[in-house]
Coordinates of C-alpha atoms in Angstrom, one line a residue:
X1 CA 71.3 98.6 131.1
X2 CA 71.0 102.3 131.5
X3 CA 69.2 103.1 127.8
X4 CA 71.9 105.7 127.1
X5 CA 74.6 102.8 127.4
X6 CA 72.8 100.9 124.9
X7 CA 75.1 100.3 122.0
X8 CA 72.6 99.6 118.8
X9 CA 73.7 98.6 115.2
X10 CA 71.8 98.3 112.1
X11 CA 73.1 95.9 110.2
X12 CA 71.8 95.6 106.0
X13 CA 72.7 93.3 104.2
X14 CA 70.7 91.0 101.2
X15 CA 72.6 87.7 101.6
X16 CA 71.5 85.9 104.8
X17 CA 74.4 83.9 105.5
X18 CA 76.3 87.5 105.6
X19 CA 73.9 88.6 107.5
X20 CA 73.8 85.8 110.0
X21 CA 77.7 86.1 110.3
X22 CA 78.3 89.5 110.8
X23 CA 75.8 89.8 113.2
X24 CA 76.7 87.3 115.2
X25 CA 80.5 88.4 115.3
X26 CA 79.2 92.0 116.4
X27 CA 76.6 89.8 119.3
X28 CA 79.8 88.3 120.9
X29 CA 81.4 92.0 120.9
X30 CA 78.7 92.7 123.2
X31 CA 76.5 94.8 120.9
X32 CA 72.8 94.6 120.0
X33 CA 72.1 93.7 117.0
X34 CA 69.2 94.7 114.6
X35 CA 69.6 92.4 111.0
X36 CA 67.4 93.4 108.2
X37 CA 67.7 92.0 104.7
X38 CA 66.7 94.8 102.7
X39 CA 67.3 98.8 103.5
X40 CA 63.5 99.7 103.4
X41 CA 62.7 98.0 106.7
X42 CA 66.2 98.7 108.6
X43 CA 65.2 102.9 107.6
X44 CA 61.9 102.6 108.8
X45 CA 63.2 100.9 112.5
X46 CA 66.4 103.6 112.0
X47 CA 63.8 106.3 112.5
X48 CA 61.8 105.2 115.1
X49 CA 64.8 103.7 117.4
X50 CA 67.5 106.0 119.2
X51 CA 69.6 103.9 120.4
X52 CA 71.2 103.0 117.2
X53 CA 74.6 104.3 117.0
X54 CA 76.2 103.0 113.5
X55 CA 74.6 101.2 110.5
X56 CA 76.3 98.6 108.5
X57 CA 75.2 98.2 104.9
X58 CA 76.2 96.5 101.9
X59 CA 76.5 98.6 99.0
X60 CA 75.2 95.8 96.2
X61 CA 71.5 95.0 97.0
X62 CA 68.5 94.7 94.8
X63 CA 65.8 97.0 95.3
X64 CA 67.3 100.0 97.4
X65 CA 71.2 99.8 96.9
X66 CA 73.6 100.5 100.2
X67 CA 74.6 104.1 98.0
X68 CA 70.8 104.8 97.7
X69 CA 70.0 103.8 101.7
X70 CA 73.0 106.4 102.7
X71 CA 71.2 108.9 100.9
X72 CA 68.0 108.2 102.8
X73 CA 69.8 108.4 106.3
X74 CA 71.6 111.4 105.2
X75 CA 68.3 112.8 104.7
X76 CA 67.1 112.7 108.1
X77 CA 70.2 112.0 109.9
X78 CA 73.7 113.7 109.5
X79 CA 75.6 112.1 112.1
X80 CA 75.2 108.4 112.3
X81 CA 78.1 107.0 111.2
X82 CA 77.4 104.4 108.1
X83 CA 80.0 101.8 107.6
X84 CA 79.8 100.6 104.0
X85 CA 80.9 96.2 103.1
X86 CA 81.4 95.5 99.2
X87 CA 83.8 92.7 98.0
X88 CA 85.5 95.3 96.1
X89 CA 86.3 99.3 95.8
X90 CA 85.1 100.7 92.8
X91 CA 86.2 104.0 91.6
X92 CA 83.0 105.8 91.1
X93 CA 80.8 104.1 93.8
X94 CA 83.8 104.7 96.4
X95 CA 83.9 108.3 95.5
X96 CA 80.0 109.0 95.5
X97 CA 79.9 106.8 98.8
X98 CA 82.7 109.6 100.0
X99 CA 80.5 112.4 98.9
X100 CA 77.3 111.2 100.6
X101 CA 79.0 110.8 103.7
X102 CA 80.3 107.2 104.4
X103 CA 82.1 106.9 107.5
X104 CA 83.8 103.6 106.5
X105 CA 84.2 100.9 104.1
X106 CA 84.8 97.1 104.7
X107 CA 86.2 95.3 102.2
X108 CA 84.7 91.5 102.1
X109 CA 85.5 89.2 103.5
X110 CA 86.7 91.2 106.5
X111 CA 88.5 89.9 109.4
X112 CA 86.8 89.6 112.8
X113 CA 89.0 92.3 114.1
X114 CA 88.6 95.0 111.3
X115 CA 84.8 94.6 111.9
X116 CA 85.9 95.2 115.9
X117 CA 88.0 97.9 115.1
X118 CA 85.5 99.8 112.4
X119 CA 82.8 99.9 114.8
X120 CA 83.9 101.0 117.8
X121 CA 86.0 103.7 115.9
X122 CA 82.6 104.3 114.4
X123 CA 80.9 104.3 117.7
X124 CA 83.6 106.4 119.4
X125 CA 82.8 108.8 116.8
X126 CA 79.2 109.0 117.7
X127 CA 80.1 110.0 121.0
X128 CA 82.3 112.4 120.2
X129 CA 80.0 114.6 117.9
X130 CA 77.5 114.5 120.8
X131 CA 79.7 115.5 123.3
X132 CA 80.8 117.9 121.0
X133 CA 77.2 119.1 120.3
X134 CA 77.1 118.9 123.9
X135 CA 80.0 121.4 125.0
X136 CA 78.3 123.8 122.1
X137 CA 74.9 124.2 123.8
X138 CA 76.7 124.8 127.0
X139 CA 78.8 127.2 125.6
X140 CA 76.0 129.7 124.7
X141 CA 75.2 129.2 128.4
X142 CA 78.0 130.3 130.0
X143 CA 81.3 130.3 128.2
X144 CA 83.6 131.3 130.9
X145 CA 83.1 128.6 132.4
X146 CA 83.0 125.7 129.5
X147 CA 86.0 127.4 127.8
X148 CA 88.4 124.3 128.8
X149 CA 85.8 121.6 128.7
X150 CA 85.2 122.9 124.3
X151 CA 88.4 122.8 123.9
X152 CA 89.6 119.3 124.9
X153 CA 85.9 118.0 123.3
X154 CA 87.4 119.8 120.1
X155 CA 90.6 118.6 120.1
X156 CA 89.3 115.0 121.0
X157 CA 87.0 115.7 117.6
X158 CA 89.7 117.0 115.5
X159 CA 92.0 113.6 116.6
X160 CA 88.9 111.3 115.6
X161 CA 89.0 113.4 112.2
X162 CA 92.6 112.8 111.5
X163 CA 91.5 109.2 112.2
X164 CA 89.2 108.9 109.5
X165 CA 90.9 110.1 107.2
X166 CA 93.9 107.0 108.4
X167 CA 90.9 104.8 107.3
X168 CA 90.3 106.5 104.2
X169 CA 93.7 106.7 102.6
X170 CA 93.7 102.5 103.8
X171 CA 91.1 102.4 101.2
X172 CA 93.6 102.9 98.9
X173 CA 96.6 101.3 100.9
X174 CA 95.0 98.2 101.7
X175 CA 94.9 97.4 97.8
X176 CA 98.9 97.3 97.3
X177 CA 100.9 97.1 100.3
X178 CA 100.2 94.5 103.4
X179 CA 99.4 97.0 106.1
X180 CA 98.9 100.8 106.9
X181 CA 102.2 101.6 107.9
X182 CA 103.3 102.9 105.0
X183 CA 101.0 106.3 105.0
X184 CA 102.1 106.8 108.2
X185 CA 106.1 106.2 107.1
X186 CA 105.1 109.4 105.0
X187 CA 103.7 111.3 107.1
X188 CA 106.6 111.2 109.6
X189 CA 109.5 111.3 106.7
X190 CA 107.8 114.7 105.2
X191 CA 107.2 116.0 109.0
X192 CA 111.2 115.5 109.4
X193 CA 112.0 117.1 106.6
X194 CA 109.4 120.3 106.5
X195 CA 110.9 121.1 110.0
X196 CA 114.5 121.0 108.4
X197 CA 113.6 123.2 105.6
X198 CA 112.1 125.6 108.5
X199 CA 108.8 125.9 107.3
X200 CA 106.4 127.3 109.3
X201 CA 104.3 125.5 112.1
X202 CA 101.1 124.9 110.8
X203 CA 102.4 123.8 107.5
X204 CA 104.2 120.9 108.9
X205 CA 101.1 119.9 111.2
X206 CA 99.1 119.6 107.7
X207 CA 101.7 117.8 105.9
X208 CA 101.6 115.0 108.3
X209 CA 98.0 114.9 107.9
X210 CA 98.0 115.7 104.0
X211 CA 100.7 113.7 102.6
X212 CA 98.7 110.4 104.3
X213 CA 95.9 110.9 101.5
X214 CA 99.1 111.0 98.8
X215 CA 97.3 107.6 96.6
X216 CA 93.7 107.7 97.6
X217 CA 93.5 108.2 94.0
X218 CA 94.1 104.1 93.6
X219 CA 91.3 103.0 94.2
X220 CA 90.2 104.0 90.9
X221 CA 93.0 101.8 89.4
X222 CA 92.0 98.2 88.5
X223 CA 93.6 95.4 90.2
X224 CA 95.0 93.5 87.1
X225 CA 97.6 96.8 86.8
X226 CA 97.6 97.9 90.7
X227 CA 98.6 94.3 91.6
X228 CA 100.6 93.7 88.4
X229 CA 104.2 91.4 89.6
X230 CA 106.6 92.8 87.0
X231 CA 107.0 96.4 84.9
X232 CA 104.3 98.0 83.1
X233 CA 104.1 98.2 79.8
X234 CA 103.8 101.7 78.1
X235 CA 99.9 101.4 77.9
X236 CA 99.4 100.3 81.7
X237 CA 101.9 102.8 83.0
X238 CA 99.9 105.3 81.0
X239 CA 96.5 104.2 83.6
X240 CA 98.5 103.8 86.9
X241 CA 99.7 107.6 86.1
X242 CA 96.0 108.8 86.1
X243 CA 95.9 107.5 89.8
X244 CA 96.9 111.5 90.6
X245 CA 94.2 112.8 88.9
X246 CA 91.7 110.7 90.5
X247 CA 93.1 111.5 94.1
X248 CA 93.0 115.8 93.2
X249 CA 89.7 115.1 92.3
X250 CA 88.2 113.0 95.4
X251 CA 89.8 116.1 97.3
X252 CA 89.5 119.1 95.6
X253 CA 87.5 121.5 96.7
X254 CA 87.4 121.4 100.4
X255 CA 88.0 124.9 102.6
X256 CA 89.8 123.1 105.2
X257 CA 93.4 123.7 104.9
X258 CA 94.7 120.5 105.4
X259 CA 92.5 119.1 102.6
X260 CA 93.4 121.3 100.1
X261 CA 97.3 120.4 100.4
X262 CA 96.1 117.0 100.2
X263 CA 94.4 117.7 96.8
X264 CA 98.0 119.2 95.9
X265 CA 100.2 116.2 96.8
X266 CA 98.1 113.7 95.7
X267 CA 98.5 115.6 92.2
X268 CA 102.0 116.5 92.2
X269 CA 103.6 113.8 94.2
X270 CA 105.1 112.3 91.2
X271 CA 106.3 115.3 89.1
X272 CA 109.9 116.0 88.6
X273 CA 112.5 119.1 89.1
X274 CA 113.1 118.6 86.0
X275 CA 109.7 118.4 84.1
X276 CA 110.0 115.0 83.2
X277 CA 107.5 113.7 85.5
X278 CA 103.6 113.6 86.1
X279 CA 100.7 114.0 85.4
X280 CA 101.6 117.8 83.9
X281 CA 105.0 117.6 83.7
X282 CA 105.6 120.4 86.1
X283 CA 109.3 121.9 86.4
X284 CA 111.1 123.3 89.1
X285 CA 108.9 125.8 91.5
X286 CA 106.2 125.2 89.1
X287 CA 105.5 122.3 91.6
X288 CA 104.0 122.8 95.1
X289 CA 106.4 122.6 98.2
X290 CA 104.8 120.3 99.5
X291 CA 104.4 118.2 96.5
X292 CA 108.3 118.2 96.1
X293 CA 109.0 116.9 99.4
X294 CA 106.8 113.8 99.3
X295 CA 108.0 112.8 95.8
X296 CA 111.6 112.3 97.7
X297 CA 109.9 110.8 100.4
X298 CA 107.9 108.4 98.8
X299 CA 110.6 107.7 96.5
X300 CA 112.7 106.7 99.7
X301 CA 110.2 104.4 101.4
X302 CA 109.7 102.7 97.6
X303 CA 113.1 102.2 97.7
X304 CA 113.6 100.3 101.1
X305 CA 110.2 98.3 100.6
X306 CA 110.4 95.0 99.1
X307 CA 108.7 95.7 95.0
X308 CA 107.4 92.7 92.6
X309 CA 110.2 93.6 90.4
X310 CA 113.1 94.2 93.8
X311 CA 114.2 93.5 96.7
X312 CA 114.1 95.9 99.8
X313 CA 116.8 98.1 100.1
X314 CA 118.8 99.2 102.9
X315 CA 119.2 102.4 104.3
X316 CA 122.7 103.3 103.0
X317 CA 121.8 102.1 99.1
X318 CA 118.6 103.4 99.0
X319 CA 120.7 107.1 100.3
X320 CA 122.9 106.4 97.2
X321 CA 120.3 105.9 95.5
X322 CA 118.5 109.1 95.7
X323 CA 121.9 111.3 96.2
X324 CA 124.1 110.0 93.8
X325 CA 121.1 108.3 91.2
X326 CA 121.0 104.5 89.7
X327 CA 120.0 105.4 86.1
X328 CA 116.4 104.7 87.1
X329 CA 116.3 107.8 89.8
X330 CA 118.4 110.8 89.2
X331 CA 118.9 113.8 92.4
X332 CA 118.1 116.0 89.1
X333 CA 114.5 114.7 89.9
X334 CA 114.7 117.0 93.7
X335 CA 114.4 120.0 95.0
X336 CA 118.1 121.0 96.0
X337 CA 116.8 122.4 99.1
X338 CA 114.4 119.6 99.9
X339 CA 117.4 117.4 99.5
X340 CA 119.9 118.8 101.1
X341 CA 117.4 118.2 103.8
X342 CA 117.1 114.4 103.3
X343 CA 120.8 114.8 103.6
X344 CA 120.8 116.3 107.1
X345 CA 117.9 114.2 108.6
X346 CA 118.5 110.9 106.7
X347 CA 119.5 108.9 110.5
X348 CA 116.1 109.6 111.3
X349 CA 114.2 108.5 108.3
X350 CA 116.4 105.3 108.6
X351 CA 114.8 104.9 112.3
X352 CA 111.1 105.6 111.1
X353 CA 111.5 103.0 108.8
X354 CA 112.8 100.5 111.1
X355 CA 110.1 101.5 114.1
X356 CA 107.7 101.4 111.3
X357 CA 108.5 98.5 109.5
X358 CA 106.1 95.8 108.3
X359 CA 107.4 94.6 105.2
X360 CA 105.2 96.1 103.2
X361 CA 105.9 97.5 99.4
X362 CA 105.8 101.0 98.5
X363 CA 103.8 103.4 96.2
X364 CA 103.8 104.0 92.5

């Protein structure tokens, strides 16, 4: 095998039997291997080898901890995509993982085809930032003539991003409903709507990727109230609120544009019109655009998913629902204009759903 075909992975892990497993499922995918039981040893081979192309670590380990061995990659190697395992997402450790640049997380035990899919989204990834380092020293070469090969390398880059961030928000997802599909429900439902509202073109590009990251900010809610079959009472509705908080926070601060509205939504996708929602209790304009169409959305897609405490509705109740109100949800709690919208598009929404349907329940 040609040495730049060579697909290596570094895989960390403290418990031998996890160890043995995993790296066997990733031998019969046809890659090669390299186990270590503690992160000292796999940094040392990680900087001496070149073909490896992803890292798979466990976060819990005596000695050097999987947060601690990200660091020390990080430190002499940006781009290597690090896939962390843990047998469960906690708040703090997901967000710091986030900030030191984790490409993915596992959650144990993992099916044999998320570990498939992880890696070679992990591994496609690789490729792409060195094609795309790639096109960039060419370009300073002669950019005439590299012009249309940066630009599909960039656009190629850009789709990997968006998929990244799919995984991410799954983080979250993952938790409380059965499959992704709901993130992507939103994404389409606000993309319908922002063009019906005729907002402008790059604003309803970044919604679709924006409103996915909506309640990343769950994964710094415990399962006893995420999970909980049946209402909350006062106290534990009080903690699932601060789920919006949590999310700003993860993405605050980001120059990209795209992020940024995700920082808004994932704050204000649960205020109301009419100031009685949260976390600030925002009224009318006082709330982001964007916000203001995902809270209808989401309120939709809750509405036709199957809850602990309801059954799935259908399309025509759940439209009753949100245009006439139920006692529970009022059209007070709209935008006027964002809901005249839902009015106009509503057939489509209805065929989202349906295309997109999984059975899955809906958000908070």
């Amino acid at each position: 095998m040609n040495q730049d075909e060579i697909n290596a992975i570094i895989v960390v892990d403290d418990d031998p039997s996890v160890l043995e497993s995993t790296s066997r499922l990733l031998s019969t995918f046809g890659y090669l291997v390299l186990p270590y039981g503690n992160a000292t040893d796999a940094v040392m081979k990680l900087q001496e080898e070149n073909t490896v192309r992803v890292v798979l670590t466990d976060i819990m380990m005596p000695g050097v901890s999987g947060l601690q061995f990200l660091e020390k990659i990080r430190s002499f190697n940006s781009e290597i995509p690090v896939i962390m395992m843990t047998a469960f997402a906690e708040m703090d450790m997901t967000i710091d993982a986030i900030r030191k640049g984790a490409f993915d997380f596992l959650l144990k035990p993992f099916k044999p085809q998320y570990l498939a899919l992880s890696v070679k989204k992990a591994i496609d990834h690789y490729r792409l930032k060195e094609l795309e380092k790639n096109y960039t020293s060419t370009l300073e070469k002669n950019v005439m003539s590299r012009t249309r090969e940066l630009s599909d390398a960039l656009d190629l880059v850009k789709s990997a991003s968006k998929e990244i961030v799919e995984r991410l928000a799954g983080v979250a997802e993952y938790r409380d409903t059965d499959t992704g599909k709901h993130i992507k429900r939103i994404g389409l439902y606000s993309q319908r709507i922002s063009v019906a509202l005729n907002m402008p073109a790059n604003f309803v590009e970044e919604i679709v990727f924006a409103s996915s990251l909506h309640d990343i900010g769950k994964v710094g809610v415990s399962d006893n109230i995420l999970l909980k079959r049946g209402p909350y009472t006062p106290e534990e509705f009080d903690l699932m609120k601060i789920h919006t908080v949590i999310g700003e926070k993860m993405l605050a601060g980001s120059s990209y544009p795209g992020m940024a509205m995700a920082a808004s939504i994932a704050l204000s996708h649960h205020e109301r019109m009419d100031g009685r929602g949260y976390p600030r209790g925002l009224k009318g304009e006082e709330i982001p655009i964007e916000g203001r169409i995902v809270t209808l959305v989401d309120t939709y897609d809750a509405l036709r998913s199957e809850r602990p405490y309801k059954p799935a509705f259908d399309h025509d109740k759940s439209y009753k629902i949100i245009t006439e109100g139920d006692g529970r949800t009022s059209p007070e709690h709209f935008d006027p204009n964002v809901l005249d919208a839902f009015k106009r598009v509503a057939p489509e929404l209805d065929r989202i759903f349906l295309e997109l349907t999984t059975g899955e329940g809906g958000s908070n």
